[in-house]
Amino acid sequence: MLENMTGLKRTHYCGEVDETILGQEVVIMGWVQHRRDHGGLVFIDLRDRTGLLQTVFNPQEDEATHLKSHDVRSEFVLALRGTVRRRPEDMVNPNLKTGQVEVFIRELRVLNRAQTPPFQVEDHADVNENVRLKYRYLDLRRPKVLNNFILRHQVASLTRNYFADKGFLEVETPVLTKSTPEGARDYLVPSRVNQGQFYALPQSPQLFKQLLMVAGLDRYCQIVKCFRDEDLRADRQPEFTQVDLEMSFVEQDDVIEMLEGYIRLLFKDIMNLELPPHFPRLTYDQSMRRYGNDRPDLRYDLEIVELSDVLAHSEAKVFAESLARGGCIRGICAPGAASFSRKQLDDLVAFAISVGAKGLAWIKITDEGWQGPLAKFLTDEEKAAVAKTLAAKIGDVIFFGADTVEVVASVLGQIRSRVAQELGLVQEGQFRLVWVTDFPMFEYDAEGKRWAAVHHPFTSPRDEDLDILESDPGRVRAKAYDLVLNGNEIGGGSIRIHRPDVQAKVFKALGIDEEEAQLKFGFLLDALGYGAPPHGGCAFGLDRIVMLLAGAPSLRDVIAFPKTQKATCPLTDAPGTVDLRQLMELGLRLDIKKS
RNA sequence: GGGGACGUAGUGAAGUGGUCUAACACGUCUGCCUGUCACGCAGAAGAUCGCGGGUUCAAGUCCCGUCGUCCCCGCCA
């Protein structure tokens, strides 16, 4: 019943058939999108990667072929031979790229049949994501899904071209490498020939690209898979792809300039958008103060404003107490938010609590005065001062955060983005890029009671802060920079340490003694001792960039075979158990606690 | 580790303790149809309401547990 292709060679993709080849005989191959049987005439829409094409089976032209078309069903794989004709004028389909023409079929071969698909292979079909992922090969047949991967290909291709043009060499770094206990959890791979020992899958090729700089390769770039065994989010997958690069004999601005050129090219070629030659910059401190995080969404204002001075003597208990404990009071003025319902405000308070606040004070400014739980505790002078500081007017709502500096920043930062969404301040198609610079070198890890690297331990401190590396590590700033797009960190990098003495000092500040440093990173320290050039680089999240350019809500939409939130794959059912024999070969025995 | 939402034919989804013997739409199957294109018309099949336990005269509906999916916090150098 099935036929082969022998003697037929595809002449055109479906999407290529148009008015320029009227009258020509074409051979097309693809999947049945839809069959419309009018008893006499039969229409079959054939689909391939390039689009849809209407084919016509007319019993008067070819009775046998027409008869054959009756047994065809959705998603059958066909080879069709026929003649391209212009459609009658009132039969043109403007929704189809090929809607001006149709192909009258004289030969039909069923290359393969298909079971009824679990969901309709159409853009408008609304399907549960788990079902889509289980049948991802069907999901990927849908044009909207496919388009994300065409876009992804374009981004990857432009990336390679751009960096190749700029003299970067593409070098592959190992996937089986050494576990580095700093940072994220590693995915481990047991070694059979070295029992009891493990490789780690790289969280990034960081150390290898630095070694390539020591080697004198000067400029390196790689589109590379990285792995982190941490809990997932919509914008976080356990394996993801980085555009990883490194340059020698550069300082921060050299790297930034190179990357600005790259991002400008992406937006120009893919989005047809002209970005400014330089992107705005914020220091980490500015960003934390004004936006509550280190990845500010600049598509809207709603800045966080310091109110500690203005409310220094406030009667309100929450304000007085947090100031007394060394915390702060900050506020956001949400223009026009007085239209929020009581439920909306209650939901915001609940949201604030869910992200770590003890509560969220708000005040509505109406023509009848200030309304809200805290309004009566504020004097007229305080109201005036608050209104002036926030430029608040009638119709606005002010949200107050009073707690430690960290909690206030984090909570108001999240309130800021939620309020912006609810007020409709986020416009589709806007792209706001910003560099965040001058990150702190270290942050105090209260749990481990030690200083930890904010970026990674190979990041160079700023020259002027070298002196306080030991005395005041919390104040040391790093030569590190993140690129933020619409509130998403899409890339980050730094100038690295190239001097062994500085690297040793940083390890010391991190509480890593010489022996431990030698054990974990000895090969890097050795390399730095053999003439490492000043160098720095960056890594971009390719998946995230594609996600944002595609306007997709999740990384899963731009990864061909992504994992679920529990890091499983509905298609392959990975991860899975293995045979006892496989474990024995590796010298492993399971010891799983049942809870 | 924690908070929240969801789970009903192949798919989407209605349902708020009592004709639920489970609506509707798409898909599937059968028949009819020569200009449709998310074709149309007539008919049919298809659901132990995620799983387990409980409350109740009565559970898709309420409660507890469990599994799965999603969103968020922690975590992600």
XYZ file of C-alpha atoms (C1' of nucleotides) in Angstrom:
672
model
C 0.000 0.000 0.000
C 2.848 2.370 0.761
C 4.878 3.582 -2.168
C 8.450 4.706 -2.593
C 9.928 7.809 -4.150
C 11.673 6.046 -6.999
C 11.583 8.172 -10.124
C 10.280 11.226 -8.316
C 12.564 14.019 -7.214
C 11.315 16.976 -5.228
C 11.456 20.095 -7.406
C 10.107 22.674 -4.965
C 9.307 23.266 -1.332
C 5.611 23.941 -0.790
C 6.246 27.553 0.178
C 8.224 28.185 -3.014
C 5.409 27.468 -5.430
C 4.072 30.782 -6.724
C 2.908 32.736 -9.825
C 6.402 32.753 -11.297
C 6.120 29.074 -12.240
C 2.564 28.934 -13.597
C 2.003 26.026 -15.958
C 5.113 24.246 -14.751
C 5.067 20.677 -13.502
C 6.267 20.394 -9.913
C 6.971 17.556 -7.517
C 6.336 18.399 -3.877
C 6.676 16.289 -0.760
C 5.339 16.801 2.698
C 2.622 16.174 5.253
C -1.139 16.391 4.855
C -2.305 19.427 6.778
C -5.898 19.035 5.777
C -8.119 17.235 3.315
C -11.362 18.778 2.111
C -13.533 16.336 0.210
C -16.367 17.850 -1.817
C -17.471 14.525 -3.213
C -16.210 15.617 -6.582
C -13.285 17.970 -6.071
C -10.851 17.107 -3.305
C -8.414 19.635 -1.842
C -5.350 18.603 0.086
C -3.179 21.192 1.831
C 0.367 19.895 1.832
C 2.782 21.180 4.457
C 6.547 21.233 4.727
C 9.037 23.408 6.603
C 8.369 26.328 4.291
C 4.597 26.493 4.462
C 1.292 25.257 3.069
C 0.261 24.660 -0.524
C -3.224 23.808 -1.785
C -3.409 20.873 -4.175
C -6.480 19.932 -6.185
C -7.739 16.492 -7.217
C -10.275 16.693 -10.018
C -12.035 13.486 -11.115
C -12.413 14.844 -14.646
C -8.679 15.393 -15.001
C -7.440 12.175 -13.438
C -9.979 9.753 -12.078
C -7.589 7.214 -10.578
C -5.588 9.797 -8.662
C -8.757 11.451 -7.443
C -10.002 8.113 -6.141
C -6.709 7.521 -4.390
C -6.953 10.825 -2.555
C -9.945 9.564 -0.591
C -7.847 7.328 1.624
C -5.447 10.064 2.586
C -5.627 11.319 6.182
C -4.063 14.076 8.264
C -0.267 13.878 8.631
C 0.174 11.234 5.933
C 3.437 11.735 4.079
C 2.863 12.323 0.371
C 4.759 12.855 -2.816
C 2.657 14.795 -5.344
C 3.261 15.608 -8.989
C 1.128 18.127 -10.807
C 0.813 21.424 -12.625
C 0.864 24.877 -11.054
C -2.158 26.987 -11.947
C -3.355 30.420 -11.006
C -6.437 30.230 -8.822
C -9.669 31.731 -10.098
C -9.709 35.346 -8.933
C -12.362 34.948 -6.252
C -10.705 31.805 -4.919
C -7.454 33.446 -3.860
C -6.580 32.835 -0.196
C -4.881 35.935 1.197
C -3.944 34.125 4.422
C -1.595 31.802 2.573
C 1.789 32.734 1.204
C 0.987 30.447 -1.738
C -2.648 31.566 -1.848
C -2.478 32.863 -5.425
C -1.859 29.417 -6.880
C -2.756 25.758 -6.551
C -1.400 22.543 -8.014
C -3.562 20.152 -10.023
C -2.300 16.715 -9.112
C -1.757 13.901 -11.607
C 0.266 11.575 -9.409
C -0.085 10.833 -5.716
C 2.183 8.531 -3.775
C 1.585 7.720 -0.133
C 5.115 7.522 1.257
C 3.875 6.878 4.764
C 0.693 6.731 6.741
C 0.173 8.337 10.146
C -1.893 7.583 13.190
C -4.403 10.226 14.165
C -2.230 12.742 16.015
C -2.981 13.328 19.736
C -3.558 16.992 18.953
C -4.197 18.952 15.813
C -1.034 20.125 14.155
C -2.198 23.715 13.841
C -1.152 27.023 15.327
C -4.517 27.750 16.877
C -4.706 24.405 18.712
C -4.458 25.015 22.441
C -2.704 22.020 23.968
C -1.362 21.136 27.381
C 2.397 21.589 27.398
C 3.145 18.137 28.743
C 1.309 16.539 25.818
C 3.144 18.846 23.423
C 6.501 17.807 24.886
C 5.663 14.111 24.828
C 4.946 14.432 21.096
C 7.433 17.209 20.484
C 8.083 15.968 16.937
C 4.434 16.748 16.152
C 4.488 19.995 18.085
C 7.480 21.118 16.050
C 5.449 20.679 12.866
C 3.337 23.666 13.889
C 4.589 26.796 12.156
C 4.594 28.996 15.264
C 6.708 26.485 17.157
C 8.968 25.867 14.180
C 9.486 29.606 13.679
C 11.180 29.875 17.066
C 13.787 27.383 15.890
C 14.293 29.119 12.589
C 14.857 32.285 14.622
C 17.235 30.422 16.901
C 19.203 29.212 13.913
C 19.448 32.778 12.617
C 20.734 34.028 15.963
C 23.346 31.262 16.166
C 24.402 31.848 12.607
C 24.749 35.634 13.032
C 26.666 35.037 16.242
C 29.239 32.817 14.541
C 29.630 35.230 11.661
C 29.984 38.316 13.836
C 32.645 36.912 16.090
C 34.484 35.193 13.263
C 34.620 38.542 11.457
C 36.100 40.098 14.576
C 38.898 37.551 14.675
C 37.526 35.145 17.273
C 38.549 31.497 17.010
C 36.004 28.814 17.696
C 37.429 26.188 20.040
C 35.566 23.313 21.655
C 36.114 22.787 25.349
C 35.539 19.516 27.211
C 32.121 18.392 28.380
C 33.574 15.811 30.730
C 35.525 17.934 33.130
C 36.319 18.506 36.761
C 33.857 19.341 39.504
C 34.319 22.757 41.031
C 32.468 22.969 44.330
C 32.087 26.758 44.052
C 28.832 27.909 42.520
C 25.953 25.835 41.268
C 25.523 22.120 41.833
C 27.304 20.027 39.232
C 25.873 17.245 37.139
C 28.207 14.336 37.817
C 29.298 11.518 35.541
C 30.924 8.467 37.128
C 34.170 7.219 35.646
C 34.318 3.510 34.859
C 38.048 3.308 34.444
C 38.687 5.394 37.554
C 36.211 3.947 39.969
C 34.983 6.192 42.726
C 35.853 9.252 40.672
C 33.549 11.564 38.814
C 33.591 13.985 35.962
C 31.378 17.040 36.149
C 29.497 18.553 33.246
C 30.630 22.173 32.914
C 28.582 24.992 34.423
C 30.502 27.097 31.933
C 33.824 26.724 30.113
C 35.212 29.519 32.312
C 38.549 28.026 33.215
C 39.231 26.552 29.799
C 38.685 29.807 27.992
C 41.102 31.491 30.382
C 43.626 28.766 29.596
C 43.093 29.508 25.900
C 44.026 33.127 26.590
C 47.185 31.993 28.371
C 47.833 29.869 25.290
C 47.812 33.015 23.192
C 44.693 32.327 21.113
C 43.814 35.959 21.785
C 40.138 35.757 20.954
C 37.889 32.749 21.551
C 34.178 32.240 21.011
C 32.019 29.145 21.296
C 28.321 28.369 21.267
C 28.339 25.817 24.021
C 26.084 23.723 26.235
C 26.336 24.320 29.965
C 24.795 22.397 32.842
C 23.566 23.384 36.287
C 21.773 21.070 38.661
C 19.570 23.646 40.345
C 15.811 24.088 40.581
C 14.191 25.251 37.343
C 12.135 28.256 36.370
C 10.457 29.460 33.206
C 13.768 31.086 32.275
C 16.072 28.377 33.655
C 16.783 24.923 32.221
C 19.296 22.388 33.550
C 21.123 22.364 30.233
C 21.305 25.579 28.324
C 23.366 27.204 25.633
C 25.815 30.028 26.097
C 27.542 32.280 23.628
C 30.857 32.104 25.430
C 33.732 34.397 24.547
C 37.016 35.677 25.835
C 39.477 38.355 24.658
C 43.097 39.128 25.508
C 44.686 42.545 26.108
C 41.372 44.228 26.794
C 39.734 46.264 29.509
C 36.089 46.436 30.477
C 35.080 49.011 27.871
C 36.717 47.033 25.057
C 34.626 43.980 25.872
C 31.465 46.047 26.282
C 31.992 47.739 22.938
C 32.478 44.403 21.195
C 29.278 43.078 22.744
C 27.263 46.171 21.928
C 28.182 45.615 18.300
C 26.994 42.042 18.551
C 23.638 42.872 20.127
C 23.084 45.741 17.682
C 23.653 43.343 14.792
C 21.152 40.836 16.202
C 18.463 43.463 16.568
C 19.128 44.976 13.191
C 19.185 41.758 11.195
C 16.467 39.899 13.053
C 14.118 42.512 14.475
C 14.893 45.265 11.970
C 15.496 47.571 14.933
C 18.265 50.145 15.105
C 19.715 50.274 18.616
C 21.822 53.197 19.856
C 25.605 52.745 19.503
C 25.989 52.559 23.277
C 23.599 51.186 25.860
C 22.900 53.009 29.127
C 24.802 51.911 32.208
C 23.892 51.661 35.845
C 26.140 50.685 38.690
C 25.035 47.786 40.813
C 24.359 50.161 43.703
C 22.207 52.435 41.578
C 20.278 49.513 40.207
C 19.614 47.968 43.605
C 18.542 51.306 45.054
C 16.280 52.433 42.227
C 14.924 49.130 40.917
C 15.434 46.687 43.778
C 17.496 44.186 41.803
C 20.503 43.902 39.525
C 18.445 43.312 36.394
C 16.194 46.336 36.068
C 13.374 46.445 33.556
C 13.665 49.917 32.063
C 10.568 49.725 29.906
C 8.814 51.683 32.656
C 9.829 54.117 35.423
C 8.189 53.369 38.775
C 11.479 53.984 40.526
C 11.993 53.099 44.139
C 12.606 56.220 46.210
C 14.334 56.587 49.581
C 11.977 57.859 52.292
C 14.007 57.131 55.438
C 14.839 60.814 56.021
C 11.368 62.085 55.263
C 9.794 59.608 57.646
C 12.601 59.585 60.218
C 10.279 60.654 63.026
C 7.130 58.917 61.906
C 4.569 57.759 64.449
C 3.870 54.666 62.404
C 5.212 51.658 64.249
C 6.449 49.712 61.220
C 8.450 52.720 60.042
C 9.936 53.591 63.418
C 10.851 49.994 64.167
C 12.609 49.246 60.954
C 14.629 52.468 61.211
C 15.515 51.637 64.802
C 16.818 48.270 63.634
C 19.029 49.914 61.061
C 16.720 49.269 58.145
C 15.165 51.737 55.770
C 11.890 53.035 54.371
C 11.415 53.281 50.648
C 8.434 53.834 48.428
C 7.066 53.516 44.928
C 4.504 55.851 43.474
C 2.179 54.005 41.099
C 0.529 56.595 38.891
C -3.184 56.091 38.406
C -3.280 53.034 40.648
C -6.040 54.526 42.819
C -8.330 52.714 40.417
C -7.060 49.412 41.857
C -9.776 47.476 43.645
C -9.450 46.546 47.279
C -8.888 42.950 46.135
C -6.088 43.987 43.813
C -4.384 45.795 46.689
C -4.939 42.865 49.035
C -3.418 40.554 46.439
C -0.388 42.797 46.196
C 0.025 42.693 49.968
C -0.218 38.886 49.895
C 2.279 38.798 47.065
C 4.703 40.988 49.019
C 4.435 38.623 51.975
C 5.008 35.606 49.729
C 8.285 37.103 48.553
C 9.604 37.865 52.003
C 7.965 41.051 53.309
C 6.243 41.268 56.670
C 3.564 43.338 54.985
C 3.046 46.027 52.410
C 1.730 49.435 53.405
C -0.106 51.416 50.750
C -1.806 54.759 50.584
C -4.333 55.841 47.993
C -4.287 59.517 47.181
C -7.837 60.602 46.377
C -9.563 63.972 46.222
C -10.916 63.125 49.668
C -7.442 62.757 51.084
C -5.032 59.926 51.852
C -6.605 56.536 52.363
C -5.082 53.301 53.582
C -4.052 51.477 56.711
C -1.180 53.861 57.461
C -2.682 57.174 56.407
C -3.752 58.244 59.876
C -0.237 57.856 61.272
C 1.232 60.420 58.925
C 1.274 64.117 59.790
C 0.387 66.701 57.175
C 4.054 67.687 56.964
C 5.073 64.084 56.380
C 2.381 63.652 53.739
C 3.574 66.763 51.963
C 7.196 65.654 52.109
C 6.408 62.131 50.918
C 4.251 63.461 48.084
C 6.996 65.833 47.033
C 9.752 63.229 47.169
C 7.713 60.770 45.110
C 6.058 63.398 42.894
C 2.769 61.776 43.897
C -0.546 63.270 42.844
C -4.244 62.567 43.197
C -5.119 59.226 41.637
C -1.826 57.566 42.582
C -1.043 54.854 45.080
C 2.124 54.851 47.161
C 3.565 51.523 48.261
C 5.895 51.542 51.252
C 8.568 49.061 52.159
C 10.058 49.205 55.649
C 12.523 46.539 56.677
C 16.193 45.767 56.203
C 17.727 47.350 53.118
C 17.894 43.949 51.418
C 14.278 42.996 52.062
C 12.940 46.416 51.070
C 14.882 46.384 47.814
C 13.826 42.862 46.935
C 10.158 43.288 47.841
C 9.682 46.694 46.234
C 11.574 45.480 43.181
C 9.049 42.707 42.737
C 6.092 44.957 43.558
C 7.436 47.362 40.966
C 7.305 44.813 38.171
C 3.911 43.488 39.188
C 2.358 46.912 39.466
C 3.796 47.821 36.083
C 2.078 44.808 34.571
C -1.224 45.549 36.255
C -1.094 49.169 35.139
C -0.306 48.051 31.605
C 2.956 49.995 31.530
C 4.824 47.219 29.721
C 4.427 47.698 25.996
C 4.889 44.839 23.566
C 7.770 45.162 21.182
C 9.834 47.446 23.387
C 13.462 46.448 23.971
C 15.409 48.278 26.657
C 18.995 47.246 27.197
C 21.155 48.334 30.094
C 24.577 47.446 31.430
C 24.878 46.896 35.143
C 28.471 47.433 36.283
C 30.584 47.648 39.415
C 29.220 44.554 41.059
C 30.501 43.832 44.526
C 33.280 41.278 44.515
C 31.978 39.301 47.484
C 28.793 38.748 49.386
C 28.571 37.377 52.867
C 27.166 33.896 53.059
C 25.474 33.847 56.460
C 24.860 30.117 56.335
C 28.445 29.174 55.533
C 29.767 32.098 57.597
C 32.177 33.188 54.907
C 32.564 35.521 51.982
C 31.491 34.113 48.617
C 32.216 35.367 45.134
C 29.279 37.211 43.600
C 30.445 36.511 40.058
C 33.151 33.859 40.280
C 36.516 33.649 42.012
C 38.482 34.551 38.869
C 36.905 37.976 38.485
C 39.317 40.861 38.839
C 38.759 43.388 41.605
C 38.904 47.024 40.563
C 42.478 48.275 40.824
C 41.619 50.963 43.401
C 40.032 48.336 45.661
C 43.010 45.955 45.742
C 44.186 47.466 49.022
C 41.017 46.673 50.947
C 40.766 43.104 49.655
C 41.710 41.762 53.046
C 40.588 44.522 55.355
C 37.107 45.198 53.980
C 36.054 42.563 51.434
C 32.419 43.722 51.459
C 33.395 47.032 49.863
C 35.530 45.613 47.057
C 33.989 46.101 43.662
C 34.645 43.833 40.685
C 35.376 44.502 37.050
C 32.153 42.712 36.254
C 29.244 43.652 34.029
C 25.867 42.189 33.163
C 23.761 43.010 30.147
C 20.080 43.263 30.991
C 17.216 43.235 28.499
C 13.715 44.099 29.718
C 14.445 42.837 33.208
C 16.229 39.680 32.094
C 19.922 39.050 32.549
C 20.972 37.981 29.073
C 24.711 38.103 29.534
C 27.422 38.662 32.060
C 31.134 38.877 32.120
C 34.188 40.287 33.715
C 37.803 41.136 33.393
C 39.651 38.187 34.886
C 42.551 38.046 37.233
C 45.742 37.419 35.251
C 48.271 37.795 38.068
C 48.926 34.809 40.339
C 49.477 37.061 43.356
C 46.072 38.733 42.966
C 44.397 35.385 42.396
C 45.980 34.059 45.574
C 44.726 37.087 47.521
C 41.181 36.579 46.251
C 41.240 32.912 47.199
C 42.426 33.962 50.625
C 39.577 36.444 50.971
C 37.190 33.640 50.032
C 38.615 31.488 52.789
C 40.219 29.089 50.345
C 43.648 28.214 51.678
C 46.652 27.482 49.541
C 46.292 23.751 49.742
C 42.618 23.827 48.780
C 43.270 26.303 45.974
C 46.002 24.084 44.638
C 43.723 21.072 44.799
C 40.760 22.687 43.084
C 42.266 25.245 40.748
C 45.943 24.372 40.744
C 46.021 24.050 36.972
C 44.704 27.600 36.586
C 47.177 29.014 39.116
C 49.975 27.171 37.331
C 48.849 28.631 34.013
C 48.697 32.176 35.378
C 52.330 31.675 36.361
C 53.399 31.133 32.772
C 52.612 34.530 31.305
C 48.852 35.113 31.297
C 47.843 38.187 29.326
C 45.284 40.622 30.744
C 42.003 39.209 29.557
C 38.277 39.280 29.999
C 35.114 38.096 28.388
C 31.502 37.324 28.689
C 28.841 34.691 28.288
C 25.424 35.326 26.796
C 22.421 33.112 27.380
C 21.522 32.137 23.842
C 18.224 30.542 24.887
C 17.164 33.648 26.767
C 18.065 35.954 23.896
C 16.025 33.852 21.481
C 13.167 33.671 23.971
C 13.029 37.443 24.268
C 13.353 38.052 20.537
C 10.603 35.482 19.914
C 8.419 37.052 22.571
C 8.084 33.585 24.105
C 7.030 33.224 27.762
C 9.317 30.285 28.505
C 12.727 28.930 27.625
C 10.986 25.681 26.737
C 9.546 27.392 23.677
C 12.999 27.883 22.180
C 14.673 24.608 23.206
C 13.847 21.728 20.882
C 13.601 19.064 23.571
C 13.380 20.836 26.922
C 13.007 19.469 30.442
C 10.017 19.900 32.740
C 10.256 21.769 36.016
C 11.338 18.536 37.702
C 14.111 18.189 35.109
C 12.483 15.258 33.350
C 11.897 14.765 29.647
C 8.317 13.685 28.851
C 9.432 12.385 25.447
C 12.281 10.069 26.426
C 11.274 9.657 30.071
C 14.770 10.655 31.128
C 16.148 10.372 33.692
C 15.645 6.666 34.196
C 16.975 3.775 36.208
C 19.869 1.688 34.889
C 20.718 -1.993 35.032
C 22.445 -3.340 38.073
C 25.249 -4.407 35.743
C 25.839 -0.850 34.618
C 26.092 0.254 38.240
C 28.490 -2.576 39.063
C 30.742 -1.645 36.173
C 30.961 1.829 37.661
C 31.517 0.563 41.177
C 28.329 2.251 42.349
C 25.641 1.102 44.727
C 22.381 2.914 45.328
C 21.379 4.053 48.782
C 18.099 5.878 48.376
C 16.306 7.004 51.458
C 12.582 6.550 51.242
C 10.850 9.404 53.007
C 13.180 23.060 51.527
C 8.687 26.527 51.212
C 4.126 29.223 49.008
C 0.344 29.165 45.172
C -2.584 27.266 40.866
C -4.243 23.204 38.065
C -5.591 17.748 36.878
C -13.036 15.743 33.721
C -13.385 11.527 26.206
C -7.666 11.972 21.551
C -7.470 17.735 22.441
C -9.560 22.148 24.782
C -13.145 22.766 28.307
C -18.371 23.351 31.363
C -19.479 21.679 36.208
C -19.668 25.159 43.267
C -23.283 18.037 47.375
C -29.023 15.496 44.614
C -32.364 13.551 36.806
C -24.284 13.938 36.078
C -27.259 7.889 33.181
C -21.292 14.193 32.733
C -22.673 19.868 28.619
C -20.213 22.140 24.557
C -16.354 22.695 20.720
C -12.450 20.577 17.806
C -10.693 15.879 16.262
C -12.080 10.576 14.892
C -15.556 7.130 12.186
C -19.900 6.404 8.447
C -22.849 8.600 4.549
C -23.860 12.887 1.178
C -21.675 17.013 -1.440
C -17.254 19.837 -7.946
C -14.327 25.721 -5.494
C -13.219 24.713 -0.498
C -9.187 26.573 2.453
C -10.160 26.196 10.781
C -15.377 23.695 3.934
C -20.616 22.340 4.654
C -24.809 18.891 5.847
C -26.778 14.243 8.358
C -25.554 10.538 11.806
C -22.304 7.572 15.247
C -18.582 6.111 18.599
C -15.558 7.885 22.417
C -14.876 9.527 30.062
C -14.089 3.777 35.568
C -13.964 12.791 36.342
C -5.137 11.571 37.906
C -4.649 7.721 41.931
C -5.793 6.071 47.221
C -8.520 6.855 51.547
C -12.289 9.505 54.350
C -16.950 12.577 55.486
C -22.163 11.964 53.810
C -28.424 8.815 52.756
C -25.723 10.842 48.335
C -18.981 13.019 46.026
C -16.509 15.022 39.471
C -18.063 18.575 43.456
C -16.168 18.642 50.599
C -11.650 16.772 53.672
C -6.770 14.092 54.035
C -2.858 11.760 51.516
C -0.310 10.724 47.002
C 1.355 11.370 41.893
C 1.924 14.699 37.812
C 2.171 19.690 35.434
C 2.869 24.962 35.787
C 4.194 29.810 38.397
C 6.989 31.940 42.380
C 10.500 32.219 46.947
C 14.984 29.863 48.583
C 18.820 28.126 45.324
C 21.108 29.427 40.368
C 30.014 31.325 41.453
